[in-house]
C-alpha cells in the first residue's frame, strides 16, 4: 500500500514543521488529492489513523478535497473537466483525451494548537 509510505512522508514533514515553528499539535489537516491520482483516500485515511496514533497528530481531523482533472480532446480540440482517464469527449465522442491536472496531491491547509512561547 503506497498510501502508507506517502502518509509516513507527510508525517515526517509535519514533524519538521513542528520543530521549526514550535506548535504542540495539529488539529486539522486539509489535503488535495486529484481524482486522476492513483491514491485511494480511504486507504490514506487508514494509514493516517495507524501512523499518527499516540503522536502529536493523534485525533486530528483529516479533510481530503478531490478536484477533477482537465483534458483536451485530440480529435476536436474541446476542453473539458474529467473525473477519470477513461472518459470520452462530451463534444465529439472521441476517446483521445489528453488529461492534465487532477493527479496532484498537496497539503492545502493545517490548523495548529499551542504555539510555543
Tab-separated table of C-alpha atoms in Angstrom:
chain	number	residue	atom	x	y	z
A	1	UNK	CA	0.000	0.000	0.000
A	2	UNK	CA	1.854	3.119	-1.197
A	3	UNK	CA	-0.576	5.287	0.789
A	4	UNK	CA	1.302	4.221	3.944
A	5	UNK	CA	4.618	5.413	2.510
A	6	UNK	CA	3.068	8.716	1.440
A	7	UNK	CA	1.471	9.127	4.856
A	8	UNK	CA	4.800	8.489	6.594
A	9	UNK	CA	6.454	11.148	4.422
A	10	UNK	CA	3.725	13.683	5.252
A	11	UNK	CA	4.118	12.905	8.963
A	12	UNK	CA	7.893	13.473	8.680
A	13	UNK	CA	7.278	16.832	7.011
A	14	UNK	CA	4.801	17.811	9.731
A	15	UNK	CA	7.314	16.789	12.418
A	16	UNK	CA	9.931	19.028	10.781
A	17	UNK	CA	7.428	21.887	10.648
A	18	UNK	CA	6.540	21.330	14.299
A	19	UNK	CA	10.211	21.575	15.320
A	20	UNK	CA	10.656	24.693	13.191
A	21	UNK	CA	7.529	26.524	14.392
A	22	UNK	CA	7.167	25.086	17.901
A	23	UNK	CA	3.475	24.164	17.972
A	24	UNK	CA	2.012	21.419	20.187
A	25	UNK	CA	-0.290	19.574	17.830
A	26	UNK	CA	-2.184	19.634	14.542
A	27	UNK	CA	-5.934	19.951	14.982
A	28	UNK	CA	-6.895	19.762	11.294
A	29	UNK	CA	-5.101	18.880	8.086
A	30	UNK	CA	-6.533	19.506	4.619
A	31	UNK	CA	-5.107	17.704	1.607
A	32	UNK	CA	-5.964	17.943	-2.060
A	33	UNK	CA	-5.808	14.646	-3.946
A	34	UNK	CA	-6.836	14.887	-7.598
A	35	UNK	CA	-9.399	12.452	-8.970
A	36	UNK	CA	-6.869	11.293	-11.564
A	37	UNK	CA	-4.261	10.372	-8.954
A	38	UNK	CA	-3.582	6.768	-8.076
A	39	UNK	CA	-4.194	7.423	-4.384
A	40	UNK	CA	-7.115	5.923	-2.523
A	41	UNK	CA	-8.399	8.498	0.009
A	42	UNK	CA	-9.861	5.781	2.270
A	43	UNK	CA	-6.527	3.939	2.342
A	44	UNK	CA	-4.741	7.215	3.092
A	45	UNK	CA	-7.157	7.936	5.963
A	46	UNK	CA	-6.489	4.464	7.371
A	47	UNK	CA	-2.730	4.971	7.011
A	48	UNK	CA	-3.004	8.283	8.909
A	49	UNK	CA	-5.025	6.621	11.639
A	50	UNK	CA	-2.326	3.967	12.121
A	51	UNK	CA	0.715	6.212	11.648
A	52	UNK	CA	-0.416	9.074	13.884
A	53	UNK	CA	-1.606	7.027	16.842
A	54	UNK	CA	-0.013	8.287	20.099
A	55	UNK	CA	1.716	11.203	18.335
A	56	UNK	CA	1.132	14.960	18.214
A	57	UNK	CA	-1.173	14.207	15.254
A	58	UNK	CA	-3.408	11.730	17.086
A	59	UNK	CA	-7.072	12.704	16.778
A	60	UNK	CA	-6.539	15.329	14.093
A	61	UNK	CA	-9.287	15.889	11.559
A	62	UNK	CA	-8.130	14.873	8.070
A	63	UNK	CA	-10.004	16.595	5.245
A	64	UNK	CA	-9.453	15.480	1.656
A	65	UNK	CA	-10.571	17.530	-1.342
A	66	UNK	CA	-10.887	15.666	-4.687
A	67	UNK	CA	-10.574	18.128	-7.603
A	68	UNK	CA	-11.210	16.807	-11.126
A	69	UNK	CA	-8.700	16.918	-13.933
A	70	UNK	CA	-8.791	18.884	-17.138
A	71	UNK	CA	-8.481	17.350	-20.580
A	72	UNK	CA	-8.234	18.441	-24.184
A	73	UNK	CA	-9.724	16.303	-26.932
A	74	UNK	CA	-7.083	15.432	-29.508
A	75	UNK	CA	-9.810	14.970	-32.138
A	76	UNK	CA	-11.869	18.192	-31.905
A	77	UNK	CA	-9.807	20.388	-29.540
A	78	UNK	CA	-12.568	20.779	-26.940
A	79	UNK	CA	-11.505	21.239	-23.328
A	80	UNK	CA	-13.428	19.501	-20.573
A	81	UNK	CA	-13.342	18.504	-16.911
A	82	UNK	CA	-12.748	14.792	-16.278
A	83	UNK	CA	-13.029	12.576	-13.225
A	84	UNK	CA	-11.363	9.510	-14.779
A	85	UNK	CA	-8.862	8.777	-17.522
A	86	UNK	CA	-11.408	6.705	-19.453
A	87	UNK	CA	-13.950	9.441	-20.176
A	88	UNK	CA	-14.944	10.403	-23.698
A	89	UNK	CA	-15.173	13.857	-25.192
A	90	UNK	CA	-18.610	15.373	-24.498
A	91	UNK	CA	-18.374	17.408	-27.727
A	92	UNK	CA	-17.477	14.771	-30.336
A	93	UNK	CA	-17.479	11.405	-28.511
A	94	UNK	CA	-13.767	10.978	-29.176
A	95	UNK	CA	-11.761	8.745	-26.875
A	96	UNK	CA	-8.436	10.536	-27.278
A	97	UNK	CA	-8.398	12.938	-24.336
A	98	UNK	CA	-5.110	14.414	-23.173
A	99	UNK	CA	-5.544	14.821	-19.417
A	100	UNK	CA	-3.695	17.413	-17.378
A	101	UNK	CA	-4.002	18.211	-13.716
A	102	UNK	CA	-6.147	16.183	-11.366
A	103	UNK	CA	-3.272	13.851	-10.437
A	104	UNK	CA	-1.691	16.105	-7.826
A	105	UNK	CA	-1.504	15.683	-4.085
A	106	UNK	CA	-0.734	18.691	-1.961
A	107	UNK	CA	-1.105	19.980	1.554
A	108	UNK	CA	-3.600	22.835	1.364
A	109	UNK	CA	-4.012	23.876	4.978
A	110	UNK	CA	-3.288	22.881	8.545
A	111	UNK	CA	-4.694	24.161	11.800
A	112	UNK	CA	-2.297	24.015	14.738
A	113	UNK	CA	-2.703	24.276	18.505
A	114	UNK	CA	-0.344	25.661	21.118
A	115	UNK	CA	2.442	27.709	19.583
A	116	UNK	CA	5.364	27.675	21.996
A	117	UNK	CA	6.463	30.977	23.522
